[in-house]
Amino acid sequence: MATLHNKILGIIGATLIGMIFIIYLSSHFIIMDSFDKLEEKEARENAIRLENIMSSEIQSLENKAADWSVWDETYEFVQSNDTQYVDKYLMDETFFNQRLDFMLFYNANGKLVFKKELLTTEANNQSIKGLEEHLKQRSDLLEHEDNSSRKTGFLVFAGQPILVSSQPIVKSDKSGPIKGTILMGRVIDDDEFTRLHEITYLELDVKNISNYNENNASNAVYAGNNEEKIITHILNDDIHIYSYAQFNNIYGADAFSLEISMLRNIHQRGVNTINYFLAILLLIGIVFGVTIAAVLEKSHISRLKRLENEIRNIGDKGDFSRRVNYEGNDEIASLGESINNMLESLEKSQDLIIKRDITINAILQALPDMMFQIKKDGTIRNYKLSTDNCIYESPEAELSICLDDVLPAHIAKKELEIIEQALRTNQMQTMQYTMPVKGEMRDFEVRVVASGKDEVMAVVKDITEIKQIDEMRRKDILLKEIHHRVKNNLQIISSLLRLQSRKFTDKDTIEAFRKSQNRAKSMAIAHEKLYQSQDLENIELEAYIKTLTKYLLNNYGYKQEDIKIDIKIKNVTQGIDMAIPLGLIITEIVSNTLKHAFKSNKGQIQIELLPENDGFYLLVIRDNGIGFPEDIDFTNTDSLGMRLVVSLVEQIEGKIELWRDNGTEFRITFKELSYNRRDY
Amino acid sequence: MTKERIMIVEDEKIVALDIKDSLEHFGYSVPCMASSGEEAIRSVNECKPDLILMDIVLKGKIDGIDAARAIHKNCDIPVSISPHTQMKKHYKEQNSPNRLDIS
């Protein structure tokens, strides 16, 4: 890992190296350039010095030659050619002293009169021979316009330059006429170079020697003796620097050049200086870099590392309740503070998530419904049955169950379709189905909600009971309708009977109709009470009998103030099968009472229904009227009403007794019949 | 002396006939009958009864109570609503108009 530490070291290092490099390069250029310029300047000055020396050599030769040429003795000699002159003046010592190698005397006709040369080396002789040959070919140097003409310069023959001066021979007082020409000079040979080296302390070498060439110089004439060129042409290698002094020959063509080689001490000193400078720079750089790195390490990086370690520890353990330590008030401290703030938020969020987790878990556990996490292809990833552990906590491991394993094929196929639809529309889809569970057909409702890209949550509710209740409610509504209808029909029968009765005037007939009408009405009220009751099965007898007796009272034209009806029935309910016969019995007896018992149109009727032991009930119908006739056996009479009462008591498997004590009292004992509810 | 005019609103025609017969027997006049709330509201202006006997359960979309309310908006005719235990309880809770006589 490229740590911050390494990065900082790298950056500092690279910066320092770059800086050093740039400083080095620029200083190299500046310093080396000036050193090199210095060196070049010196090399050039050396060349100039050499050139000056050569010029003075030329001058000196010219002066020496003038001593000979402007002299009466020579004037005489060139005309007479006497041996005395030769013996007297042209001695070898003179030549040595004068540093002359040869002397040539030509008369005015251009004929060589005398020739004196020092026998030194073969090469030198060759060169001098070359000069003689040249003078035979070309007479420029032998012709002088006036008495003071001087022609001095270099000529190269046989690979060696010759310094030569040609002067007209005149009298000592410089008067003419010119009787000839004297040429003298010396060969610039190795000895000459050695002498030059000793004078100048310069390493010299002759270069670019061009022999005199007749063709090249054909047009040239004597060009004077100042035609030497200083070529400050500098050549250098790593060790030497070379400068050149270029000399032309006497005719102005290239003759030779002298190469001055110099050890590059100055350059070398420059290099050393630069290296020394570089070393110091490097040293400073290293010290500087190490110092900065150390300071940074101490002041920032170590703190950052500590911070990082703390954060990593927190991250590894997932313990957001911990905090990092920080001190100071710089950016690192502020980073630490920010991290602590973040940790605080994280801790809060974590707490919130845990709380929500617990809540969601609790909700899921409390839900009785089954839940399935199903993939698009029907694979069940996770599930919770109604009694199982929560789906929320289920393991990560892949379950190898699919819809076909838990549902019948046709239902599984349908469910796959709605899963697909739920995923496509992103809306909840529901479906109901019935399937056998433990040998019993049960109804289920599944709600499918997309819970991922290709995953849904299916909540399956067992709706068997709900469906049954629903069914029951529908049946109850139907039943209520039927009871209502029955009541209406009985009401219609009752109305029909009354309407019909009005067509008669005969009292017995009217009475017969009225009784029939009352019987129908008593049944109508029973049905009315039934559909008004909560369960559609049991009739609250108190309300029923109150309504019934009120109706009868009205129907017989009594006012409620005159006939007091006292009903004592507390919380007794009976099914329709029992309530109808009881209602009819009460109708018959009360009708009978109302018709016969009260002569003064005033009286009291008591109806009591008392629960007795063993599920028996006692129904008492009592009045304070004139009393049931003693001579009539109510069990055996022509009266339809009494016959009905007896029959109905039989129907409910009860017993009836008649008490004649202060009026009339019928006591009917019966037991609640266990009629099973008919299966609708 | 003019007879009191009573209007009967009852969907069971035979029952209505029975009531009419009984009322006429007692000396009242029953000039018109209706079998639905809508019909009752329509004919109440022509008929101008002194009293309306109204069944609660009727044909048509509105029941007896709603029909009585509608009639009460236009004219001041007492409406007697026939006894019906559950309904009675229900409408008493609802602060029904004073002139609705639920007997």
mmCIF file of C-alpha atoms in Angstrom, chain A residues 356-543:
data_model
loop_
_atom_site.group_PDB
_atom_site.id
_atom_site.type_symbol
_atom_site.label_atom_id
_atom_site.label_comp_id
_atom_site.label_asym_id
_atom_site.label_seq_id
_atom_site.Cartn_x
_atom_site.Cartn_y
_atom_site.Cartn_z
ATOM 1 C CA ARG A 356 -37.075 -0.642 13.798
ATOM 2 C CA ASP A 357 -35.740 -4.139 13.432
ATOM 3 C CA ILE A 358 -37.273 -5.083 16.728
ATOM 4 C CA THR A 359 -40.537 -3.420 15.811
ATOM 5 C CA ILE A 360 -40.692 -5.002 12.381
ATOM 6 C CA ASN A 361 -39.752 -8.336 13.855
ATOM 7 C CA ALA A 362 -42.447 -8.033 16.453
ATOM 8 C CA ILE A 363 -45.019 -7.013 13.871
ATOM 9 C CA LEU A 364 -44.059 -9.906 11.657
ATOM 10 C CA GLN A 365 -44.177 -12.354 14.517
ATOM 11 C CA ALA A 366 -47.512 -11.039 15.619
ATOM 12 C CA LEU A 367 -48.990 -11.437 12.164
ATOM 13 C CA PRO A 368 -50.782 -14.729 11.795
ATOM 14 C CA ASP A 369 -50.305 -14.740 8.047
ATOM 15 C CA MET A 370 -47.784 -16.824 6.193
ATOM 16 C CA MET A 371 -45.135 -15.002 4.229
ATOM 17 C CA PHE A 372 -43.033 -16.121 1.327
ATOM 18 C CA GLN A 373 -40.188 -14.406 -0.403
ATOM 19 C CA ILE A 374 -40.454 -15.689 -3.934
ATOM 20 C CA LYS A 375 -38.240 -15.192 -6.936
ATOM 21 C CA LYS A 376 -39.645 -14.554 -10.366
ATOM 22 C CA ASP A 377 -39.065 -18.153 -11.375
ATOM 23 C CA GLY A 378 -41.065 -19.427 -8.427
ATOM 24 C CA THR A 379 -38.192 -20.363 -6.147
ATOM 25 C CA ILE A 380 -38.945 -19.701 -2.528
ATOM 26 C CA ARG A 381 -36.061 -17.858 -0.994
ATOM 27 C CA ASN A 382 -37.436 -17.500 2.481
ATOM 28 C CA TYR A 383 -40.668 -18.049 4.302
ATOM 29 C CA LYS A 384 -42.517 -17.786 7.549
ATOM 30 C CA LEU A 385 -45.435 -19.985 8.405
ATOM 31 C CA SER A 386 -48.128 -18.682 10.691
ATOM 32 C CA THR A 387 -46.504 -20.249 13.740
ATOM 33 C CA ASP A 388 -42.922 -20.165 12.608
ATOM 34 C CA ASN A 389 -40.007 -18.013 13.449
ATOM 35 C CA CYS A 390 -39.930 -14.730 11.772
ATOM 36 C CA ILE A 391 -39.023 -14.440 8.129
ATOM 37 C CA TYR A 392 -37.008 -11.406 9.116
ATOM 38 C CA GLU A 393 -34.449 -13.544 10.879
ATOM 39 C CA SER A 394 -34.315 -16.428 8.506
ATOM 40 C CA PRO A 395 -30.913 -17.617 7.379
ATOM 41 C CA GLU A 396 -29.080 -16.617 4.264
ATOM 42 C CA ALA A 397 -28.796 -20.192 3.068
ATOM 43 C CA GLU A 398 -30.547 -20.990 -0.179
ATOM 44 C CA LEU A 399 -33.739 -22.982 0.210
ATOM 45 C CA SER A 400 -34.391 -25.422 -2.535
ATOM 46 C CA ILE A 401 -38.141 -25.112 -2.527
ATOM 47 C CA CYS A 402 -40.317 -23.735 -5.243
ATOM 48 C CA LEU A 403 -43.973 -22.939 -5.592
ATOM 49 C CA ASP A 404 -44.756 -26.296 -7.200
ATOM 50 C CA ASP A 405 -43.626 -28.021 -4.019
ATOM 51 C CA VAL A 406 -46.104 -26.231 -1.801
ATOM 52 C CA LEU A 407 -49.075 -25.578 -4.065
ATOM 53 C CA PRO A 408 -51.131 -27.679 -6.445
ATOM 54 C CA ALA A 409 -49.886 -27.251 -9.993
ATOM 55 C CA HIS A 410 -52.755 -25.115 -11.313
ATOM 56 C CA ILE A 411 -52.587 -22.739 -8.350
ATOM 57 C CA ALA A 412 -48.817 -22.508 -8.600
ATOM 58 C CA LYS A 413 -49.183 -21.592 -12.254
ATOM 59 C CA LYS A 414 -51.697 -18.843 -11.462
ATOM 60 C CA GLU A 415 -49.526 -17.508 -8.691
ATOM 61 C CA LEU A 416 -46.533 -17.328 -10.997
ATOM 62 C CA GLU A 417 -48.673 -15.275 -13.349
ATOM 63 C CA ILE A 418 -49.621 -12.743 -10.708
ATOM 64 C CA ILE A 419 -46.031 -12.614 -9.467
ATOM 65 C CA GLU A 420 -45.010 -11.691 -12.963
ATOM 66 C CA GLN A 421 -47.798 -9.106 -13.075
ATOM 67 C CA ALA A 422 -46.847 -7.645 -9.715
ATOM 68 C CA LEU A 423 -43.251 -7.265 -10.866
ATOM 69 C CA ARG A 424 -44.328 -5.732 -14.146
ATOM 70 C CA THR A 425 -46.886 -3.258 -12.814
ATOM 71 C CA ASN A 426 -45.242 -2.702 -9.441
ATOM 72 C CA GLN A 427 -48.690 -2.912 -7.887
ATOM 73 C CA MET A 428 -50.054 -5.305 -5.319
ATOM 74 C CA GLN A 429 -51.801 -8.313 -6.787
ATOM 75 C CA THR A 430 -54.217 -10.521 -4.927
ATOM 76 C CA MET A 431 -55.561 -13.967 -5.601
ATOM 77 C CA GLN A 432 -57.802 -16.359 -3.755
ATOM 78 C CA TYR A 433 -57.620 -20.080 -3.922
ATOM 79 C CA THR A 434 -58.856 -23.176 -2.182
ATOM 80 C CA MET A 435 -56.661 -26.139 -1.466
ATOM 81 C CA PRO A 436 -56.728 -29.134 0.823
ATOM 82 C CA VAL A 437 -54.799 -28.779 4.049
ATOM 83 C CA LYS A 438 -54.638 -31.814 6.328
ATOM 84 C CA GLY A 439 -57.650 -33.339 4.650
ATOM 85 C CA GLU A 440 -59.756 -30.206 4.808
ATOM 86 C CA MET A 441 -60.458 -27.725 2.057
ATOM 87 C CA ARG A 442 -59.318 -24.323 3.147
ATOM 88 C CA ASP A 443 -59.498 -20.914 1.513
ATOM 89 C CA PHE A 444 -56.492 -18.660 1.174
ATOM 90 C CA GLU A 445 -55.877 -15.190 -0.052
ATOM 91 C CA VAL A 446 -52.423 -14.321 -1.293
ATOM 92 C CA ARG A 447 -51.197 -10.743 -1.667
ATOM 93 C CA VAL A 448 -48.160 -10.307 -3.845
ATOM 94 C CA VAL A 449 -46.038 -7.185 -3.587
ATOM 95 C CA ALA A 450 -42.807 -6.596 -5.485
ATOM 96 C CA SER A 451 -39.952 -6.457 -3.021
ATOM 97 C CA GLY A 452 -37.005 -6.351 -5.361
ATOM 98 C CA LYS A 453 -36.000 -6.419 -8.982
ATOM 99 C CA ASP A 454 -37.224 -9.944 -9.521
ATOM 100 C CA GLU A 455 -38.463 -10.889 -6.139
ATOM 101 C CA VAL A 456 -41.819 -10.568 -4.450
ATOM 102 C CA MET A 457 -43.214 -10.883 -0.968
ATOM 103 C CA ALA A 458 -46.312 -13.024 -0.861
ATOM 104 C CA VAL A 459 -48.505 -12.787 2.214
ATOM 105 C CA VAL A 460 -50.876 -15.709 2.501
ATOM 106 C CA LYS A 461 -53.894 -15.389 4.727
ATOM 107 C CA ASP A 462 -56.095 -18.281 5.715
ATOM 108 C CA ILE A 463 -59.522 -16.841 4.962
ATOM 109 C CA THR A 464 -61.527 -20.010 5.507
ATOM 110 C CA GLU A 465 -63.256 -18.650 8.601
ATOM 111 C CA ILE A 466 -63.782 -15.228 7.080
ATOM 112 C CA LYS A 467 -65.322 -16.853 4.065
ATOM 113 C CA GLN A 468 -67.524 -19.002 6.253
ATOM 114 C CA ILE A 469 -68.672 -15.990 8.226
ATOM 115 C CA ASP A 470 -69.316 -14.201 5.005
ATOM 116 C CA GLU A 471 -71.317 -17.116 3.745
ATOM 117 C CA MET A 472 -73.267 -17.203 6.977
ATOM 118 C CA ARG A 473 -73.979 -13.515 6.811
ATOM 119 C CA ARG A 474 -75.312 -13.921 3.339
ATOM 120 C CA LYS A 475 -77.473 -16.798 4.507
ATOM 121 C CA ASP A 476 -78.682 -14.712 7.425
ATOM 122 C CA ILE A 477 -79.663 -11.883 5.106
ATOM 123 C CA LEU A 478 -81.498 -14.361 2.965
ATOM 124 C CA LEU A 479 -83.188 -15.811 6.030
ATOM 125 C CA LYS A 480 -84.197 -12.380 7.205
ATOM 126 C CA GLU A 481 -85.714 -11.702 3.818
ATOM 127 C CA ILE A 482 -87.644 -14.951 4.032
ATOM 128 C CA HIS A 483 -88.909 -14.217 7.511
ATOM 129 C CA HIS A 484 -89.934 -10.771 6.351
ATOM 130 C CA ARG A 485 -91.708 -12.255 3.399
ATOM 131 C CA VAL A 486 -93.463 -14.832 5.583
ATOM 132 C CA LYS A 487 -94.489 -12.102 8.015
ATOM 133 C CA ASN A 488 -95.841 -10.001 5.137
ATOM 134 C CA ASN A 489 -97.724 -12.938 3.712
ATOM 135 C CA LEU A 490 -99.273 -13.736 7.084
ATOM 136 C CA GLN A 491 -100.105 -10.048 7.440
ATOM 137 C CA ILE A 492 -101.761 -10.161 4.020
ATOM 138 C CA ILE A 493 -103.738 -13.250 5.057
ATOM 139 C CA SER A 494 -104.783 -11.415 8.193
ATOM 140 C CA SER A 495 -105.799 -8.360 6.159
ATOM 141 C CA LEU A 496 -107.667 -10.532 3.636
ATOM 142 C CA LEU A 497 -109.592 -12.215 6.420
ATOM 143 C CA ARG A 498 -110.619 -8.885 7.924
ATOM 144 C CA LEU A 499 -111.577 -7.462 4.529
ATOM 145 C CA GLN A 500 -113.608 -10.563 3.859
ATOM 146 C CA SER A 501 -115.240 -10.466 7.291
ATOM 147 C CA ARG A 502 -116.673 -7.017 6.579
ATOM 148 C CA LYS A 503 -118.817 -8.536 3.845
ATOM 149 C CA PHE A 504 -120.757 -10.412 6.515
ATOM 150 C CA THR A 505 -123.244 -9.230 9.036
ATOM 151 C CA ASP A 506 -123.637 -12.443 10.935
ATOM 152 C CA LYS A 507 -121.874 -12.093 14.280
ATOM 153 C CA ASP A 508 -120.661 -15.693 14.452
ATOM 154 C CA THR A 509 -119.254 -15.499 10.990
ATOM 155 C CA ILE A 510 -117.519 -12.222 11.731
ATOM 156 C CA GLU A 511 -116.146 -13.689 14.937
ATOM 157 C CA ALA A 512 -114.882 -16.742 13.100
ATOM 158 C CA PHE A 513 -113.056 -14.492 10.613
ATOM 159 C CA ARG A 514 -111.659 -12.383 13.406
ATOM 160 C CA LYS A 515 -110.244 -15.434 15.155
ATOM 161 C CA SER A 516 -108.668 -16.718 11.991
ATOM 162 C CA GLN A 517 -107.285 -13.261 11.394
ATOM 163 C CA ASN A 518 -105.781 -13.171 14.896
ATOM 164 C CA ARG A 519 -104.170 -16.582 14.419
ATOM 165 C CA ALA A 520 -102.527 -15.420 11.209
ATOM 166 C CA LYS A 521 -101.513 -12.182 12.887
ATOM 167 C CA SER A 522 -99.951 -13.994 15.875
ATOM 168 C CA MET A 523 -97.789 -15.941 13.474
ATOM 169 C CA ALA A 524 -96.961 -12.772 11.524
ATOM 170 C CA ILE A 525 -95.770 -11.081 14.704
ATOM 171 C CA ALA A 526 -93.650 -14.113 15.583
ATOM 172 C CA HIS A 527 -91.879 -13.857 12.215
ATOM 173 C CA GLU A 528 -91.536 -10.136 12.582
ATOM 174 C CA LYS A 529 -89.872 -10.576 15.960
ATOM 175 C CA LEU A 530 -87.678 -13.253 14.535
ATOM 176 C CA TYR A 531 -86.210 -11.137 11.757
ATOM 177 C CA GLN A 532 -85.749 -8.304 14.157
ATOM 178 C CA SER A 533 -83.842 -10.519 16.576
ATOM 179 C CA GLN A 534 -80.065 -10.630 16.650
ATOM 180 C CA ASP A 535 -79.548 -14.256 15.705
ATOM 181 C CA LEU A 536 -82.625 -14.962 13.549
ATOM 182 C CA GLU A 537 -83.201 -18.100 15.559
ATOM 183 C CA ASN A 538 -84.587 -17.116 18.920
ATOM 184 C CA ILE A 539 -87.483 -14.891 19.764
ATOM 185 C CA GLU A 540 -87.504 -12.713 22.818
ATOM 186 C CA LEU A 541 -90.764 -13.959 24.269
ATOM 187 C CA GLU A 542 -91.473 -10.925 26.431
ATOM 188 C CA ALA A 543 -91.503 -8.529 23.470
#
